[in-house]
PDB file of C-alpha atoms in Angstrom:
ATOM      1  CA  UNK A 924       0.543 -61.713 -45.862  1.00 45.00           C
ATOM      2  CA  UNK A 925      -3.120 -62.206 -44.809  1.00 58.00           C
ATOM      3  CA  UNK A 926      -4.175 -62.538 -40.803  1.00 83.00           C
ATOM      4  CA  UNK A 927      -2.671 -59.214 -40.299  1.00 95.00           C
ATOM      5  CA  UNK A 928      -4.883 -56.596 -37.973  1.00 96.00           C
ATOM      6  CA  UNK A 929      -5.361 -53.360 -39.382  1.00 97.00           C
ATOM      7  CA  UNK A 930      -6.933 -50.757 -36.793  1.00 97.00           C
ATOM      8  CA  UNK A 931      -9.295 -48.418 -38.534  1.00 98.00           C
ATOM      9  CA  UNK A 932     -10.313 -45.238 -36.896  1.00 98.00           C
ATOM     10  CA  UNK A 933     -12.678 -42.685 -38.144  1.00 97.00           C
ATOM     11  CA  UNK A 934     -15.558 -40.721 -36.137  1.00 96.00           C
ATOM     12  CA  UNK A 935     -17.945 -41.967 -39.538  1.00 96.00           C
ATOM     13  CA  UNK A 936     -19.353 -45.478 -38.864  1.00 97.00           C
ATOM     14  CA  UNK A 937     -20.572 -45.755 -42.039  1.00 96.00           C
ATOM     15  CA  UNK A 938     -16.506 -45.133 -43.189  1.00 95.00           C
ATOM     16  CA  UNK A 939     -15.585 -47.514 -40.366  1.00 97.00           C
ATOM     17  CA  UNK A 940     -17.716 -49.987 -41.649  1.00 97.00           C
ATOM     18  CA  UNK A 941     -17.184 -49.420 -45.225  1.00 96.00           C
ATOM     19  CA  UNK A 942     -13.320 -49.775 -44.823  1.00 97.00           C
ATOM     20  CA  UNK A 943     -14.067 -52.801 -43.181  1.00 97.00           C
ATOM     21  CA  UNK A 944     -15.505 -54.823 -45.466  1.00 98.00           C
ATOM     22  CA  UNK A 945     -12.815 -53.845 -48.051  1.00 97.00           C
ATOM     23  CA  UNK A 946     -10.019 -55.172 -45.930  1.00 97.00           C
ATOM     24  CA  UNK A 947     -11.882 -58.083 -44.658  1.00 97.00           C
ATOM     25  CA  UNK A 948     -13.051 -59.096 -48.024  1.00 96.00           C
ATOM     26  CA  UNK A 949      -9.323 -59.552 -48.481  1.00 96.00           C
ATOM     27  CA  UNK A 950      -8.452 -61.192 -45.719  1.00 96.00           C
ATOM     28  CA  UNK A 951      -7.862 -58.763 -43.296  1.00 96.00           C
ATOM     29  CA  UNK A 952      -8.761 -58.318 -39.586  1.00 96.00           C
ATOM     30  CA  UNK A 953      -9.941 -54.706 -38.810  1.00 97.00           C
ATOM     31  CA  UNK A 954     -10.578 -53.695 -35.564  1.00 96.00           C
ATOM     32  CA  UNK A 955     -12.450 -50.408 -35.265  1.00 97.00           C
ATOM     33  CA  UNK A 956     -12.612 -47.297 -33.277  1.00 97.00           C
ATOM     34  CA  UNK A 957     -14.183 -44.180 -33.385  1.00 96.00           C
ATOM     35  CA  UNK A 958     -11.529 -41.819 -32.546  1.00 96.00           C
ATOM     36  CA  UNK A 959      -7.989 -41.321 -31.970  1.00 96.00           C
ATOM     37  CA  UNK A 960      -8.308 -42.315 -27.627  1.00 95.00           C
ATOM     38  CA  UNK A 961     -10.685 -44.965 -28.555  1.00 96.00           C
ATOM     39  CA  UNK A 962      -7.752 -46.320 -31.150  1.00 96.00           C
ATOM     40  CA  UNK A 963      -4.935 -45.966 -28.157  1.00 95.00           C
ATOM     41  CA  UNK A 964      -7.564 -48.048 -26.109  1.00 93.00           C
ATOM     42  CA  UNK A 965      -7.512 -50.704 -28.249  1.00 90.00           C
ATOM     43  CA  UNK A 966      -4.000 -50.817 -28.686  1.00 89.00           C
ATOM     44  CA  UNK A 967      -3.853 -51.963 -24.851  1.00 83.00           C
ATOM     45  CA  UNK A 968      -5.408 -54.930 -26.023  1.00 87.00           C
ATOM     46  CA  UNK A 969      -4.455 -56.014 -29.196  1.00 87.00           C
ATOM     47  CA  UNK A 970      -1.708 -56.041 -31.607  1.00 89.00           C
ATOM     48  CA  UNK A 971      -1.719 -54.725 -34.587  1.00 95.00           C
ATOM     49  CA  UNK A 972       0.255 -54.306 -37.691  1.00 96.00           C
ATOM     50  CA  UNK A 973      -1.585 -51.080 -39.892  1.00 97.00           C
ATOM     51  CA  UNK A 974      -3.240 -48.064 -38.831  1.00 98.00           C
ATOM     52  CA  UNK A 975      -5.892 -46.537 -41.227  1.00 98.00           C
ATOM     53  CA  UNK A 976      -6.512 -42.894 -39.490  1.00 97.00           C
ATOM     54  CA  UNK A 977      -8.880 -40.218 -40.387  1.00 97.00           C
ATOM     55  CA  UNK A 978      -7.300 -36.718 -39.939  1.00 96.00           C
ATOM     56  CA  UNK A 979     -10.229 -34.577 -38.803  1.00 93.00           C
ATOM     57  CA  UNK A 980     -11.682 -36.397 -35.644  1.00 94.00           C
ATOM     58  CA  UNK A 981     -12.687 -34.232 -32.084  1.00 92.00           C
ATOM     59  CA  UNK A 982     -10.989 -34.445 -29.626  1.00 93.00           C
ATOM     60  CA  UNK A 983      -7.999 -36.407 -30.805  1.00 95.00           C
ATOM     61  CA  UNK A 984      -7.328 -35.504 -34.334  1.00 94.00           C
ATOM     62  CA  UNK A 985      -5.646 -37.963 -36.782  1.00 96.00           C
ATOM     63  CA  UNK A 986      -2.170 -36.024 -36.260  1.00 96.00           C
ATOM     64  CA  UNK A 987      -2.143 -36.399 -32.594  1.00 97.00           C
ATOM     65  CA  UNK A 988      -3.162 -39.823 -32.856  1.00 97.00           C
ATOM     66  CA  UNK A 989      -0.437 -40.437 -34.977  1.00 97.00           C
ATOM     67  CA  UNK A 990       2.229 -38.679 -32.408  1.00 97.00           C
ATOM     68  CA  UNK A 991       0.732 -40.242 -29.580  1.00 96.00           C
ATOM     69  CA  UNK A 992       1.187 -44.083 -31.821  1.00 95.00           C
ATOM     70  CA  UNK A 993       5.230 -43.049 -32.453  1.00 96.00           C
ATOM     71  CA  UNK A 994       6.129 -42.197 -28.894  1.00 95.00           C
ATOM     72  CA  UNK A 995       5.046 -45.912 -28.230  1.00 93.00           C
ATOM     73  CA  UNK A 996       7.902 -48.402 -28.619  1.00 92.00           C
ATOM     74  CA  UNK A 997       5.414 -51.168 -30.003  1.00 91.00           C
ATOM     75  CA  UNK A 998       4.201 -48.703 -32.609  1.00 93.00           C
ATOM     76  CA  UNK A 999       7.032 -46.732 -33.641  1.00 92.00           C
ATOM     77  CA  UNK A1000       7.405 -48.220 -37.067  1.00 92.00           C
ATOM     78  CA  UNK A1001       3.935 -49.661 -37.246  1.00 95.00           C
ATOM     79  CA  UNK A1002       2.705 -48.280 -40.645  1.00 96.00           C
ATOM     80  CA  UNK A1003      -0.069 -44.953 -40.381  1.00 97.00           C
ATOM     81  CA  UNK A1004      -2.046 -44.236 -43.330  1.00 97.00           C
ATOM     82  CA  UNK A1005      -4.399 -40.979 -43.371  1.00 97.00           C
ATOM     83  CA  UNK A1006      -7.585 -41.552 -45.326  1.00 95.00           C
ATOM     84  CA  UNK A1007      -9.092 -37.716 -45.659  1.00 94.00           C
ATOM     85  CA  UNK A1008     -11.046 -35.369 -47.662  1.00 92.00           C
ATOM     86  CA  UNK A1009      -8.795 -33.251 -47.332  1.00 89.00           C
ATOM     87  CA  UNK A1010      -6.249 -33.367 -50.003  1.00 87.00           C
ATOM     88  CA  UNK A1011      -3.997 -30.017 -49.464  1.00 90.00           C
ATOM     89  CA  UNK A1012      -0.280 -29.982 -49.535  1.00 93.00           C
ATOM     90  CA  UNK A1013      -0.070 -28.510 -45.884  1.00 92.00           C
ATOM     91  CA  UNK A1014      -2.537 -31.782 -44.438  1.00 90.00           C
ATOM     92  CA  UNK A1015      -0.083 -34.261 -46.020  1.00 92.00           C
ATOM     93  CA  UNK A1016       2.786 -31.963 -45.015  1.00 94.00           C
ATOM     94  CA  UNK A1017       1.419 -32.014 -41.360  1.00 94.00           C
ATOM     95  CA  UNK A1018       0.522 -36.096 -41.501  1.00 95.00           C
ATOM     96  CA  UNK A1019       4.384 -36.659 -42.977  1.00 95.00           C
ATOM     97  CA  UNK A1020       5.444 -34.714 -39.892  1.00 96.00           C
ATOM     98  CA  UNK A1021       3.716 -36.502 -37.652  1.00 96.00           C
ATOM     99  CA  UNK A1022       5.112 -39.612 -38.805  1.00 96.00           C
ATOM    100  CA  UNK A1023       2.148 -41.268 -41.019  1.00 97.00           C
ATOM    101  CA  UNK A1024       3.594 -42.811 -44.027  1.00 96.00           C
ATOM    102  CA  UNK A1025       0.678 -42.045 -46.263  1.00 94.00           C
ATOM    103  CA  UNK A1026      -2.188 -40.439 -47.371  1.00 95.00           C
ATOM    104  CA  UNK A1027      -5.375 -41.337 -49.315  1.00 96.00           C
ATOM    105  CA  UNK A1028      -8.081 -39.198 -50.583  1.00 94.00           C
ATOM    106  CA  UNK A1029     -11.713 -40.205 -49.882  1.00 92.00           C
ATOM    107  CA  UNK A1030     -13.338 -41.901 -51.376  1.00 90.00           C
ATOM    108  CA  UNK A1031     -10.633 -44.533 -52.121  1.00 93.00           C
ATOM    109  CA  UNK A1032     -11.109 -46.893 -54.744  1.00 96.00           C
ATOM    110  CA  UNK A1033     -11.161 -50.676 -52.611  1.00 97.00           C
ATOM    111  CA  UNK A1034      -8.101 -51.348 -55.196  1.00 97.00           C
ATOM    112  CA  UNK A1035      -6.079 -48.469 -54.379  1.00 97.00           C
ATOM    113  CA  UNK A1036      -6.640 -48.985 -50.484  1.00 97.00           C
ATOM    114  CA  UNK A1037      -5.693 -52.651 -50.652  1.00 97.00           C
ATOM    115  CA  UNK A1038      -2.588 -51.843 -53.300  1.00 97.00           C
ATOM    116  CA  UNK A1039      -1.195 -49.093 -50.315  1.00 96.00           C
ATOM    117  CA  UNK A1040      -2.160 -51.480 -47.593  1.00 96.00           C
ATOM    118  CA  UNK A1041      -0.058 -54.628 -48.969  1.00 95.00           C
ATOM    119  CA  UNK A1042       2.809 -52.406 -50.059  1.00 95.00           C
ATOM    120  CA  UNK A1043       3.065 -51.215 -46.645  1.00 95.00           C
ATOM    121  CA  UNK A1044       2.795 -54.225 -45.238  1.00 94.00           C
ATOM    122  CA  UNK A1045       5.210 -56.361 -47.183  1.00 89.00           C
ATOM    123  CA  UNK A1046       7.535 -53.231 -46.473  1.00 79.00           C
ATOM    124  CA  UNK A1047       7.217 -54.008 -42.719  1.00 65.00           C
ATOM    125  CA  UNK A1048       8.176 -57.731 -43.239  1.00 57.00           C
ATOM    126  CA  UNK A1049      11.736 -57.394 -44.854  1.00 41.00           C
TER     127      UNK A1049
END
């Protein structure tokens, strides 16, 4: 289940990097971008199989990013988690319309990120 790419994109570097280590500490490859067109930009390039998204990013918010992801045939059913402060019904509402399939609060516990991120993952596979 390891050697999988997750793409994590948040305007904080200190998130970016903090997520980073988490996921690579596991075994993960995280690419890293600082906003929802920097994320599509990297998705030119490289494959990959998870998308850990802020939701409140200028210009490109985490929603639009998320839109923009499932009008792309490669990405349709790639899995989109939102990892926010914001914990209200109407931001998860919005991110489930959009098409994420989930939603963390920050801070995450490194347990709970990596518990959502396999799940999702081994979802993907069957």
């Amino acid at each position: 289940m390891k050697n999988r790419t997750i793409l994590v994109v948040d305007d904080s570097a200190v998130m970016r990097q903090m997520i980073s280590a988490i996921l690579e500490e596991a075994g993960y490859s995280a690419l890293l971008a600082e906003g929802g067109e920097a994320a599509l930009a990297h998705l030119g390039r490289a494959q990959v199989d998870l998308v850990l998204t802020d939701w409140t990013m200028i210009p490109m918010d985490g929603g639009e990013l998320t839109r923009q992801l499932r009008l792309l045939a490669d990405y349709a059913h790639v899995p989109v988690v939102v990892l926010s402060t914001i914990s209200s019904e109407a931001g998860k509402s919005d991110a489930r319309k959009a098409g994420a399939n989930g939603w963390l609060c920050k801070p995450v516990k490194p347990e709970t990120l990596l518990d959502v991120v396999g799940s999702l993952l081994q979802m993907g596979r069957a």
